[in-house]
Tab-separated table of C-alpha atoms in Angstrom:
chain	number	residue	atom	x	y	z
O	1	MET	CA	-83.337	186.251	100.721
O	2	SER	CA	-84.968	186.004	97.236
O	3	GLY	CA	-83.027	186.921	94.085
O	4	ARG	CA	-86.301	187.734	92.186
O	5	GLU	CA	-85.688	190.232	89.745
O	6	ASP	CA	-89.469	191.229	89.639
O	7	ASN	CA	-89.000	192.453	93.025
O	8	GLY	CA	-86.939	195.116	91.909
O	9	VAL	CA	-83.502	193.782	93.037
O	10	SER	CA	-81.320	191.136	91.727
O	11	ARG	CA	-78.499	189.501	93.626
O	12	MET	CA	-74.997	190.435	92.922
O	13	SER	CA	-73.858	187.902	90.363
O	14	PRO	CA	-70.599	186.287	91.549
O	15	GLY	CA	-67.757	185.961	89.205
O	16	SER	CA	-68.446	188.882	87.187
O	17	CYS	CA	-65.278	190.596	87.999
O	18	GLU	CA	-61.928	188.541	88.032
O	19	HIS	CA	-59.395	190.360	90.491
O	20	ASN	CA	-59.666	192.195	93.889
O	21	ILE	CA	-57.546	195.194	94.731
O	22	PRO	CA	-55.367	194.429	97.790
O	23	ALA	CA	-56.749	195.521	101.188
O	24	ASP	CA	-54.173	197.931	101.848
O	25	ASP	CA	-55.052	199.885	98.522
O	26	ALA	CA	-54.598	203.523	99.018
O	27	LEU	CA	-58.121	204.407	98.233
O	28	ALA	CA	-59.467	201.801	100.700
O	29	ALA	CA	-57.523	203.367	103.336
O	30	GLY	CA	-58.925	206.706	102.400
O	31	ALA	CA	-62.470	204.961	102.560
O	32	GLY	CA	-61.738	203.998	106.217
O	33	ASP	CA	-60.643	207.591	107.156
O	34	MET	CA	-63.771	208.854	105.847
O	35	ALA	CA	-65.980	206.573	107.538
O	36	ASP	CA	-64.324	207.963	110.726
O	37	GLY	CA	-65.191	211.571	109.815
O	38	ALA	CA	-61.358	212.171	109.611
O	39	ALA	CA	-60.990	212.559	105.654
O	40	SER	CA	-60.896	216.101	105.673
O	41	GLU	CA	-58.068	216.307	107.900
O	42	ALA	CA	-55.948	213.573	105.990
O	43	HIS	CA	-52.667	214.363	104.261
O	44	PRO	CA	-52.944	213.774	100.388
O	45	GLU	CA	-49.966	211.450	100.330
O	46	GLU	CA	-51.340	209.190	102.828
O	47	ILE	CA	-54.655	208.723	100.900
O	48	HIS	CA	-53.377	208.855	97.203
O	49	PRO	CA	-49.690	208.249	97.021
O	50	GLY	CA	-48.405	209.811	94.082
O	51	ALA	CA	-51.332	212.145	93.497
O	52	ALA	CA	-50.301	215.628	92.429
O	53	HIS	CA	-52.085	218.693	93.524
O	54	THR	CA	-51.951	221.757	91.695
O	55	GLU	CA	-53.383	224.339	93.948
O	56	GLY	CA	-54.860	224.576	97.472
O	57	PRO	CA	-55.016	222.125	100.375
O	58	CYS	CA	-56.208	218.436	99.601
O	59	THR	CA	-59.228	217.233	101.350
O	60	GLY	CA	-58.291	213.690	101.214
O	61	VAL	CA	-60.777	211.244	99.352
O	62	LEU	CA	-63.168	214.151	98.952
O	63	CYS	CA	-60.528	215.902	97.004
O	64	THR	CA	-62.049	216.273	93.428
O	65	ARG	CA	-58.677	217.294	91.917
O	66	CYS	CA	-57.077	214.090	92.811
O	67	HIS	CA	-59.169	212.248	90.295
O	68	VAL	CA	-58.568	208.944	92.385
O	69	PRO	CA	-61.953	207.249	91.543
O	70	LEU	CA	-64.402	206.161	94.033
O	71	TYR	CA	-65.948	204.267	91.438
O	72	GLN	CA	-64.195	202.375	88.611
O	73	LEU	CA	-66.067	200.719	85.971
O	74	GLU	CA	-64.051	198.780	83.375
O	75	GLY	CA	-65.916	197.077	80.297
O	76	VAL	CA	-69.028	196.998	82.252
O	77	VAL	CA	-72.092	195.528	80.647
O	78	ARG	CA	-75.461	195.304	81.787
O	79	ARG	CA	-78.179	193.210	80.038
O	80	HIS	CA	-81.886	192.587	80.458
O	81	GLY	CA	-82.372	189.034	78.773
O	82	GLU	CA	-80.606	189.531	75.300
O	83	ARG	CA	-80.747	193.243	75.254
O	84	THR	CA	-77.727	195.268	76.402
O	85	VAL	CA	-79.140	198.137	78.471
O	86	LEU	CA	-75.692	199.675	79.513
O	87	ASP	CA	-72.282	199.388	78.051
O	88	VAL	CA	-69.473	201.377	79.837
O	89	PRO	CA	-65.949	200.783	78.476
O	90	ARG	CA	-64.540	202.911	81.146
O	91	LEU	CA	-65.749	205.168	83.763
O	92	ASP	CA	-64.185	206.634	86.795
O	93	ILE	CA	-66.109	208.758	89.393
O	94	THR	CA	-64.079	210.637	91.740
O	95	ALA	CA	-64.971	210.871	95.485
O	96	GLY	CA	-66.757	214.176	96.458
O	97	GLY	CA	-68.719	216.769	94.410
O	98	ILE	CA	-72.054	216.560	92.600
O	99	THR	CA	-72.032	214.429	89.348
O	100	GLY	CA	-75.132	215.128	87.141
O	101	VAL	CA	-76.271	212.359	84.861
O	102	VAL	CA	-78.608	213.174	81.808
O	103	GLY	CA	-80.151	211.469	78.907
O	104	PRO	CA	-83.134	210.300	77.140
O	105	ASN	CA	-85.602	207.746	78.784
O	106	GLY	CA	-84.583	204.069	78.317
O	107	GLY	CA	-81.058	205.216	77.693
O	108	GLY	CA	-79.611	203.470	80.884
O	109	LYS	CA	-79.428	205.970	83.460
O	110	SER	CA	-81.376	204.031	86.120
O	111	THR	CA	-79.481	200.965	85.251
O	112	LEU	CA	-76.237	202.934	85.893
O	113	LEU	CA	-77.641	204.103	89.247
O	114	ARG	CA	-78.489	200.588	90.309
O	115	LEU	CA	-74.982	199.401	89.623
O	116	LEU	CA	-73.538	202.343	91.524
O	117	ALA	CA	-75.893	201.596	94.349
O	118	LEU	CA	-74.594	198.106	94.597
O	119	LEU	CA	-78.002	196.682	93.973
O	120	ASP	CA	-76.906	195.043	90.743
O	121	ALA	CA	-73.761	193.562	89.538
O	122	PRO	CA	-72.314	193.962	85.979
O	123	CYS	CA	-73.240	190.977	83.743
O	124	ARG	CA	-69.645	191.539	82.303
O	125	GLY	CA	-66.880	193.772	83.311
O	126	GLU	CA	-65.491	195.044	86.522
O	127	LEU	CA	-66.982	197.469	88.994
O	128	HIS	CA	-64.834	198.585	91.736
O	129	PHE	CA	-66.137	200.540	94.568
O	130	ALA	CA	-63.654	202.083	96.958
O	131	GLY	CA	-60.830	199.803	95.623
O	132	GLU	CA	-62.841	196.569	96.116
O	133	ALA	CA	-64.369	194.659	93.159
O	134	VAL	CA	-67.858	194.219	94.130
O	135	GLY	CA	-68.725	191.276	91.801
O	136	PRO	CA	-66.767	188.296	93.826
O	137	LEU	CA	-67.979	189.442	97.112
O	138	SER	CA	-69.981	187.741	99.669
O	139	ALA	CA	-73.563	188.793	100.287
O	140	ALA	CA	-72.470	189.848	103.821
O	141	ARG	CA	-69.612	191.820	102.306
O	142	THR	CA	-71.747	193.390	99.633
O	143	ALA	CA	-74.578	194.354	102.338
O	144	GLU	CA	-71.746	195.902	104.331
O	145	LEU	CA	-70.262	198.020	101.279
O	146	ARG	CA	-73.943	198.875	100.481
O	147	ARG	CA	-74.451	200.620	103.887
O	148	SER	CA	-72.105	203.517	102.621
O	149	VAL	CA	-74.099	204.035	99.589
O	150	THR	CA	-77.968	204.994	99.349
O	151	LEU	CA	-80.225	205.528	96.667
O	152	LEU	CA	-83.194	207.931	96.693
O	153	LEU	CA	-85.846	206.599	94.362
O	154	GLN	CA	-87.816	208.584	91.811
O	155	GLU	CA	-90.982	207.686	93.563
O	156	PRO	CA	-89.670	207.058	97.040
O	157	TYR	CA	-91.354	204.613	99.399
O	158	LEU	CA	-92.144	205.721	103.016
O	159	LEU	CA	-92.438	203.141	105.666
O	160	ARG	CA	-95.851	202.936	107.034
O	161	ARG	CA	-94.732	204.607	110.235
O	162	SER	CA	-93.955	208.241	111.475
O	163	VAL	CA	-91.588	210.623	109.961
O	164	TYR	CA	-89.371	210.113	112.941
O	165	GLU	CA	-89.280	206.374	112.504
O	166	ASN	CA	-88.693	206.772	108.876
O	167	VAL	CA	-85.821	208.931	109.219
O	168	ALA	CA	-84.407	206.874	112.064
O	169	PHE	CA	-84.723	203.758	110.163
O	170	GLY	CA	-81.267	203.679	108.547
O	171	LEU	CA	-79.572	204.571	111.795
O	172	SER	CA	-81.346	201.633	113.559
O	173	MET	CA	-80.259	199.368	110.881
O	174	ARG	CA	-76.663	200.290	111.734
O	175	GLY	CA	-77.144	199.627	115.248
O	176	VAL	CA	-77.348	203.411	116.446
O	177	ARG	CA	-79.680	203.819	119.419
O	178	ASP	CA	-79.743	207.349	120.078
O	179	THR	CA	-81.121	208.764	116.891
O	180	ALA	CA	-82.972	211.958	118.060
O	181	ASP	CA	-80.295	214.527	117.160
O	182	ALA	CA	-79.435	212.820	113.889
O	183	VAL	CA	-83.085	212.909	112.869
O	184	ARG	CA	-83.766	216.522	113.697
O	185	GLY	CA	-80.495	217.438	111.847
O	186	ALA	CA	-81.564	215.524	108.491
O	187	LEU	CA	-84.904	216.997	108.605
O	188	GLU	CA	-83.498	220.397	108.977
O	189	LEU	CA	-81.045	219.691	106.221
O	190	VAL	CA	-84.225	219.226	103.816
O	191	ALA	CA	-85.732	222.216	105.217
O	192	LEU	CA	-88.614	220.495	107.017
O	193	ASP	CA	-89.240	221.785	110.728
O	194	PRO	CA	-88.660	218.892	113.137
O	195	ASP	CA	-91.300	220.298	115.545
O	196	VAL	CA	-93.815	220.252	112.793
O	197	PHE	CA	-92.926	216.865	110.935
O	198	LEU	CA	-91.382	214.619	113.544
O	199	HIS	CA	-94.731	212.826	114.555
O	200	ARG	CA	-96.601	213.077	111.439
O	201	ARG	CA	-97.534	209.679	109.700
O	202	TRP	CA	-96.502	208.900	106.236
O	203	PHE	CA	-100.166	209.450	104.836
O	204	GLU	CA	-100.002	213.052	106.178
O	205	LEU	CA	-97.351	214.358	103.873
O	206	SER	CA	-97.704	215.954	100.417
O	207	GLY	CA	-95.602	214.603	97.573
O	208	GLY	CA	-92.775	217.024	97.951
O	209	GLU	CA	-92.755	216.693	101.725
O	210	ALA	CA	-92.561	212.608	101.330
O	211	GLN	CA	-89.673	213.223	98.768
O	212	ARG	CA	-87.845	215.180	101.293
O	213	VAL	CA	-88.480	212.957	104.103
O	214	ALA	CA	-87.128	210.080	101.987
O	215	LEU	CA	-83.963	212.246	101.405
O	216	ALA	CA	-83.719	212.942	104.992
O	217	ALA	CA	-83.905	209.224	105.727
O	218	ARG	CA	-80.905	208.709	103.668
O	219	LEU	CA	-78.998	211.731	104.972
O	220	ALA	CA	-79.464	210.961	108.658
O	221	PHE	CA	-76.778	208.143	108.478
O	222	SER	CA	-74.369	210.215	106.490
O	223	PRO	CA	-73.630	208.018	103.570
O	224	ARG	CA	-70.367	208.108	101.494
O	225	VAL	CA	-72.473	208.261	98.287
O	226	LEU	CA	-75.957	209.690	97.744
O	227	LEU	CA	-77.572	208.537	94.445
O	228	MET	CA	-80.706	210.391	93.254
O	229	ASP	CA	-83.009	209.222	90.591
O	230	GLU	CA	-85.076	212.037	89.164
O	231	PRO	CA	-85.435	213.690	92.625
O	232	THR	CA	-87.495	216.718	91.252
O	233	ALA	CA	-89.535	214.832	88.754
O	234	SER	CA	-92.936	215.572	90.524
O	235	LEU	CA	-91.866	218.586	92.595
O	236	ASP	CA	-92.567	222.034	92.490
O	237	GLU	CA	-90.097	224.699	92.063
O	238	ASP	CA	-89.517	225.380	95.733
O	239	SER	CA	-89.349	221.925	96.838
O	240	ALA	CA	-86.706	221.279	93.954
O	241	ALA	CA	-84.723	224.181	95.214
O	242	ARG	CA	-84.810	222.629	98.558
O	243	ILE	CA	-83.529	219.329	97.389
O	244	ALA	CA	-80.848	221.124	95.567
O	245	ASP	CA	-79.837	222.885	98.729
O	246	ALA	CA	-79.734	219.746	100.571
O	247	ALA	CA	-77.504	218.019	97.844
O	248	ARG	CA	-75.172	220.921	98.217
O	249	ALA	CA	-75.049	220.745	101.807
O	250	VAL	CA	-74.103	217.170	101.942
O	251	ALA	CA	-71.709	217.483	99.246
O	252	GLY	CA	-70.011	220.138	101.338
O	253	ARG	CA	-69.832	217.544	104.113
O	254	GLY	CA	-68.009	215.180	102.140
O	255	THR	CA	-70.788	212.967	100.508
O	256	THR	CA	-70.423	212.059	96.798
O	257	VAL	CA	-73.597	213.062	95.115
O	258	ILE	CA	-74.695	211.422	91.912
O	259	VAL	CA	-77.991	212.785	90.431
O	260	VAL	CA	-80.029	211.662	87.314
O	261	SER	CA	-82.255	214.339	86.026
O	262	HIS	CA	-84.029	215.377	83.123
O	263	ASP	CA	-84.244	219.003	84.383
O	264	ARG	CA	-81.046	220.457	82.930
O	265	ASP	CA	-82.162	223.945	84.216
O	266	TRP	CA	-82.167	222.405	87.750
O	267	LEU	CA	-79.281	220.178	87.297
O	268	GLU	CA	-76.529	222.120	85.591
O	269	PRO	CA	-76.173	224.897	88.230
O	270	LEU	CA	-75.815	222.118	90.814
O	271	ALA	CA	-73.628	219.671	89.220
O	272	ASP	CA	-69.708	219.852	89.030
O	273	ARG	CA	-69.846	217.254	86.221
O	274	ILE	CA	-72.433	216.173	83.827
O	275	LEU	CA	-72.391	212.668	82.439
O	276	LYS	CA	-74.552	211.823	79.294
O	277	VAL	CA	-76.064	208.334	79.006
O	278	ARG	CA	-77.631	207.628	75.563
O	279	ARG	CA	-78.671	204.124	74.292
O	280	GLY	CA	-76.682	202.438	77.079
O	281	LEU	CA	-73.447	204.381	76.491
O	282	VAL	CA	-71.895	206.845	78.868
O	283	GLU	CA	-70.297	209.921	77.678
O	284	GLY	CA	-68.532	212.887	79.486
V	1	MET	CA	-144.431	182.403	113.366
V	2	ASP	CA	-145.379	182.471	117.117
V	3	TYR	CA	-142.852	179.810	118.021
V	4	LEU	CA	-140.115	181.807	116.324
V	5	LEU	CA	-141.017	185.077	118.326
V	6	ASP	CA	-141.251	182.951	121.579
V	7	GLY	CA	-137.909	181.309	120.876
V	8	PHE	CA	-136.275	184.682	120.097
V	9	ALA	CA	-137.708	186.005	123.475
V	10	THR	CA	-136.604	183.022	125.539
V	11	ALA	CA	-133.105	183.334	123.874
V	12	LEU	CA	-132.899	186.987	125.104
V	13	ARG	CA	-134.068	185.758	128.635
V	14	LEU	CA	-131.339	183.013	128.596
V	15	LEU	CA	-128.616	185.495	127.699
V	16	ALA	CA	-129.645	188.077	130.100
V	17	ALA	CA	-129.936	185.701	132.950
V	18	GLY	CA	-126.321	184.315	132.274
V	19	ASP	CA	-127.632	180.742	131.588
V	20	ALA	CA	-124.844	178.380	132.605
V	21	GLU	CA	-125.454	175.909	129.630
V	22	THR	CA	-125.359	178.734	127.029
V	23	PHE	CA	-122.215	180.441	128.467
V	24	SER	CA	-120.573	176.992	128.800
V	25	ALA	CA	-120.813	176.607	124.992
V	26	VAL	CA	-119.592	180.186	124.354
V	27	TRP	CA	-116.624	179.584	126.718
V	28	ILE	CA	-115.765	176.232	125.116
V	29	THR	CA	-116.029	177.835	121.678
V	30	LEU	CA	-113.750	180.564	122.650
V	31	ALA	CA	-111.210	178.422	124.372
V	32	ALA	CA	-110.844	175.994	121.479
V	33	SER	CA	-110.831	178.832	118.783
V	34	GLY	CA	-108.321	180.917	120.949
V	35	MET	CA	-105.813	178.046	121.219
V	36	SER	CA	-106.231	177.190	117.545
V	37	ILE	CA	-105.673	180.649	116.338
V	38	ALA	CA	-102.609	181.009	118.245
V	39	ALA	CA	-101.277	177.830	116.809
V	40	CYS	CA	-102.467	178.989	113.235
V	41	LEU	CA	-100.598	182.248	113.424
V	42	ALA	CA	-97.528	180.657	114.857
V	43	ILE	CA	-97.299	178.124	112.134
V	44	GLY	CA	-99.032	179.657	109.113
V	45	ALA	CA	-97.569	183.104	109.231
V	46	PRO	CA	-93.983	181.986	108.884
V	47	LEU	CA	-94.897	179.288	106.373
V	48	GLY	CA	-96.883	182.020	104.348
V	49	PHE	CA	-94.054	184.225	104.597
V	50	LEU	CA	-91.635	181.632	103.174
V	51	ILE	CA	-93.919	180.826	100.141
V	52	GLY	CA	-94.600	184.465	99.500
V	53	TYR	CA	-91.307	185.857	99.653
V	54	HIS	CA	-88.799	183.167	98.490
V	55	ASP	CA	-88.375	181.558	95.081
V	56	PHE	CA	-87.733	177.819	95.368
V	57	PRO	CA	-88.351	174.781	93.261
V	58	GLY	CA	-92.052	173.653	93.683
V	59	ARG	CA	-93.245	177.029	94.901
V	60	ARG	CA	-96.073	176.975	92.534
V	61	ALA	CA	-97.157	173.463	93.517
V	62	VAL	CA	-97.074	174.485	97.171
V	63	ARG	CA	-99.280	177.486	96.483
V	64	ILE	CA	-101.812	175.234	94.833
V	65	ALA	CA	-101.690	172.845	97.575
V	66	VAL	CA	-102.341	175.516	100.161
V	67	ASP	CA	-105.293	177.116	98.020
V	68	THR	CA	-106.883	173.640	97.626
V	69	ALA	CA	-106.638	173.346	101.377
V	70	LEU	CA	-108.532	176.363	101.764
V	71	CYS	CA	-111.568	174.434	100.348
V	72	PHE	CA	-111.305	171.252	102.548
V	73	PRO	CA	-114.597	170.089	103.986
V	74	THR	CA	-114.441	170.470	107.651
V	75	VAL	CA	-115.890	166.829	108.254
V	76	VAL	CA	-112.915	165.444	106.291
V	77	ILE	CA	-110.785	167.275	108.499
V	78	GLY	CA	-112.607	166.037	111.457
V	79	LEU	CA	-112.475	162.590	110.174
V	80	LEU	CA	-108.765	162.639	109.659
V	81	VAL	CA	-108.013	164.263	113.087
V	82	TYR	CA	-110.468	161.789	114.724
V	83	LEU	CA	-108.559	158.740	113.198
V	84	LEU	CA	-105.199	160.328	114.346
V	85	LEU	CA	-106.442	160.895	117.885
V	86	SER	CA	-108.694	157.670	118.558
V	87	ARG	CA	-107.347	155.149	120.674
V	88	GLN	CA	-106.014	152.868	117.739
V	89	GLY	CA	-104.722	156.116	116.085
V	90	PRO	CA	-100.854	157.051	115.973
V	91	LEU	CA	-101.610	159.764	118.431
V	92	GLY	CA	-104.132	158.001	120.556
V	93	ASP	CA	-101.816	157.802	123.620
V	94	LEU	CA	-102.045	161.501	123.925
V	95	GLY	CA	-105.665	161.211	125.107
V	96	LEU	CA	-106.904	164.356	123.197
V	97	LEU	CA	-110.010	163.004	121.682
V	98	PHE	CA	-113.095	164.408	122.894
V	99	THR	CA	-111.171	167.256	124.682
V	100	ILE	CA	-110.875	171.050	123.890
V	101	PRO	CA	-107.187	170.603	122.833
V	102	GLY	CA	-108.056	167.899	120.493
V	103	MET	CA	-110.734	170.030	118.893
V	104	ALA	CA	-108.051	172.806	118.745
V	105	VAL	CA	-105.831	170.422	116.797
V	106	GLY	CA	-108.641	169.932	114.124
V	107	LEU	CA	-109.451	173.514	113.997
V	108	THR	CA	-105.649	174.544	113.657
V	109	LEU	CA	-105.483	172.267	110.591
V	110	LEU	CA	-108.557	174.316	109.295
V	111	GLY	CA	-106.968	177.621	109.957
V	112	ILE	CA	-103.367	177.216	108.743
V	113	PRO	CA	-104.132	177.171	105.149
V	114	ILE	CA	-106.164	180.424	105.500
V	115	VAL	CA	-103.318	182.205	107.367
V	116	MET	CA	-100.586	180.626	105.054
V	117	ALA	CA	-102.482	181.796	101.946
V	118	MET	CA	-103.322	185.353	103.003
V	119	THR	CA	-99.790	185.933	104.574
V	120	ALA	CA	-98.191	184.859	101.176
V	121	LEU	CA	-100.615	186.990	99.260
V	122	ALA	CA	-99.876	189.911	101.560
V	123	VAL	CA	-96.114	189.553	101.070
V	124	GLU	CA	-96.456	189.051	97.295
V	125	GLN	CA	-98.480	192.206	96.901
V	126	ALA	CA	-96.184	194.291	98.848
V	127	ASP	CA	-95.109	197.437	97.147
V	128	ALA	CA	-92.030	196.549	94.895
V	129	ARG	CA	-90.377	199.599	96.158
V	130	LEU	CA	-90.326	198.321	99.859
V	131	ARG	CA	-87.538	195.713	99.291
V	132	LEU	CA	-85.421	198.432	97.402
V	133	THR	CA	-85.907	201.066	99.946
V	134	LEU	CA	-85.023	198.703	102.726
V	135	LEU	CA	-81.885	197.813	100.904
V	136	THR	CA	-80.936	201.356	100.206
V	137	LEU	CA	-81.392	202.294	103.660
V	138	GLY	CA	-78.915	199.697	104.750
V	139	ALA	CA	-80.832	196.827	105.830
V	140	ASP	CA	-79.295	193.075	105.494
V	141	GLY	CA	-81.014	190.210	104.745
V	142	ARG	CA	-82.476	189.225	108.076
V	143	GLN	CA	-83.679	193.168	108.639
V	144	VAL	CA	-85.339	193.199	105.229
V	145	LEU	CA	-87.214	190.157	106.381
V	146	PHE	CA	-88.410	191.481	110.035
V	147	ALA	CA	-89.110	194.942	108.260
V	148	THR	CA	-91.200	193.556	105.512
V	149	LEU	CA	-93.341	191.453	108.030
V	150	TRP	CA	-93.792	194.546	110.002
V	151	GLU	CA	-94.787	196.614	106.950
V	152	THR	CA	-97.586	193.969	106.190
V	153	ARG	CA	-98.683	193.732	109.696
V	154	TYR	CA	-102.245	194.822	108.998
V	155	HIS	CA	-102.479	192.124	106.265
V	156	LEU	CA	-101.114	189.628	108.603
V	157	MET	CA	-103.823	190.525	111.353
V	158	LEU	CA	-106.400	190.522	108.469
V	159	ALA	CA	-105.384	186.881	107.900
V	160	GLY	CA	-105.719	186.023	111.734
V	161	VAL	CA	-108.996	187.656	111.982
V	162	ALA	CA	-110.309	185.856	108.840
V	163	ALA	CA	-109.051	182.474	110.114
V	164	PHE	CA	-110.826	183.127	113.637
V	165	GLY	CA	-114.029	183.565	111.781
V	166	ARG	CA	-113.658	180.457	109.913
V	167	ILE	CA	-112.702	178.503	113.061
V	168	VAL	CA	-115.346	179.797	115.419
V	169	SER	CA	-118.126	179.028	113.017
V	170	GLU	CA	-117.428	175.453	111.804
V	171	VAL	CA	-119.321	172.538	113.240
V	172	GLY	CA	-117.802	169.439	111.446
V	173	ILE	CA	-114.598	169.256	113.352
V	174	SER	CA	-116.065	170.226	116.657
V	175	MET	CA	-118.807	167.518	116.292
V	176	MET	CA	-116.436	164.605	115.429
V	177	VAL	CA	-113.336	165.299	117.331
V	178	GLY	CA	-114.948	167.091	120.282
V	179	GLY	CA	-117.920	164.645	120.435
V	180	ASN	CA	-120.389	167.402	121.418
V	181	ILE	CA	-120.300	166.669	125.246
V	182	LYS	CA	-122.309	168.908	127.510
V	183	TRP	CA	-120.028	171.077	129.737
V	184	HIS	CA	-116.977	169.692	128.290
V	185	THR	CA	-116.781	170.053	124.439
V	186	ARG	CA	-120.188	171.312	123.318
V	187	THR	CA	-119.473	174.362	121.149
V	188	ILE	CA	-121.899	177.144	120.127
V	189	THR	CA	-122.335	175.417	116.667
V	190	THR	CA	-122.510	171.847	117.858
V	191	ALA	CA	-125.133	173.214	120.421
V	192	ILE	CA	-127.101	174.883	117.894
V	193	ALA	CA	-127.199	171.780	115.731
V	194	LEU	CA	-128.281	169.547	118.752
V	195	GLU	CA	-130.716	171.830	120.261
V	196	THR	CA	-132.473	172.619	116.684
V	197	GLY	CA	-132.758	168.763	116.306
V	198	LYS	CA	-134.391	168.463	119.699
V	199	GLY	CA	-136.730	171.241	118.890
V	200	ASP	CA	-135.423	173.540	121.477
V	201	TYR	CA	-135.165	176.831	119.395
V	202	ALA	CA	-134.699	179.095	122.324
V	203	LEU	CA	-131.083	177.826	123.208
V	204	GLY	CA	-130.261	177.552	119.416
V	205	ILE	CA	-131.295	181.125	118.774
V	206	ALA	CA	-129.686	182.554	121.931
V	207	LEU	CA	-126.368	180.850	120.844
V	208	GLY	CA	-126.949	181.866	117.349
V	209	LEU	CA	-127.116	185.486	118.626
V	210	VAL	CA	-123.850	185.162	120.371
V	211	LEU	CA	-122.218	183.719	117.194
V	212	LEU	CA	-123.604	186.791	115.267
V	213	ALA	CA	-122.430	189.006	117.812
V	214	ILE	CA	-118.796	187.451	117.526
V	215	ALA	CA	-119.032	187.683	113.544
V	216	LEU	CA	-120.159	191.429	113.971
V	217	LEU	CA	-117.162	192.153	116.091
V	218	LEU	CA	-114.870	190.260	113.820
V	219	ASN	CA	-116.218	192.263	110.718
V	220	LEU	CA	-115.676	195.550	112.631
V	221	VAL	CA	-112.144	194.480	113.389
V	222	LEU	CA	-111.639	193.363	109.850
V	223	ALA	CA	-113.136	196.724	108.473
V	224	GLY	CA	-110.687	198.831	110.635
V	225	LEU	CA	-107.680	196.675	109.674
V	226	ARG	CA	-108.759	196.923	105.975
V	227	ARG	CA	-108.876	200.775	106.315
V	228	ARG	CA	-105.502	200.977	107.862
V	229	ALA	CA	-103.837	198.328	105.462
V	230	GLY	CA	-105.408	200.268	102.492
V	231	ARG	CA	-103.582	203.525	103.499
């Protein structure tokens, strides 16, 4: 595959991180539990040894109180040519919940999202996902890790196929043959009636419907992390509210949701935590 | 003017009566073009994908070479293939000279650059979000490749139809490699050239009408594909 930057994706650059976290790392074990759908049943000490809980039952890696990060960024720098577009001395993102990202245009929000989506690697520094330093990984392992993360683009692209085929695509990439129930469930999550939309073609959808189909395509395979880049930028209030409902629903099921948005009125009631990205620096 | 109208009327009668000589040329044309376009797509589409999708040293030079090959005179290709297939040529033992498969070899050389160039262009011009979307939906390298090919399918079909149009209407290669042998390698275009030279305009016009019908059909297919590809 090409490593062309102009196609929107660059290869992970090997060697950008120096060390790996051992395979039996506690968080990595938690990640496996979650992939099996058993995270919510796990005992905290099995997942985060030494993690202290002040109140209520722990929900394993989804527990926002554990503060065991799903993402760890240390000294991460991302450059476009000579220009530094993102500089993150330290950032931990805990598994679970909804994290909002705000900031002015060109501040580095989308660059941050692409790093978190494992589409780009840091030019310098270390990015750990679920305990693994992603820089030195093989292309195959990176692709494997990337399957647990998904990114909803600001202007989503729908495949030149039916709604059903679009929503089932991610599942078929994972070798799932029986996709009917998952597709219907994902469409219901984004408030689209499967009986009405299932067999529509991509060009028969409005902008808001296309955005919701694109979101359903990402929810169908139950990702660990859902990243959304300005998901409501061109939507009416009703569609924006549906997106928010879907985000809350999947966060409630254990998916870590990270949303970039300019619409603070929409984002603030939704997010558990807000990060500010300004001039390539992350605050919050 | 009368000879033109007479020729036209006789041509229609030849077609309506299912004239054997006329339909032999049509059949030979379709057989050679059919074999050729299958080979063009099998060879040209993957190669076009390769140069459209991948960055590699010399990619620009390959593109220039392919684009140059689009303008190659058919008689030059005919001469080249004739020399290759003639008894003294390196492929003479295959016995392909003055046969339909031999013509198909020459026509394939004509069509491959068309399929390659159009496939490469289709892949290059595919929406930049496509690759990103496929990756974020969990596709690995091989899956990205096949999904991209499927997403650009109408453009690939367009390349096939355009190449077929060029192949079916050329005369130089068919004349030189096929030898224009009646009942064996005489195609629509070589028959038109021959019959016109003999002053038998009726057969020429009849075959010309068939060629126009094929061209019309191809253009209808092209228009349909363009409409679907443009969506």
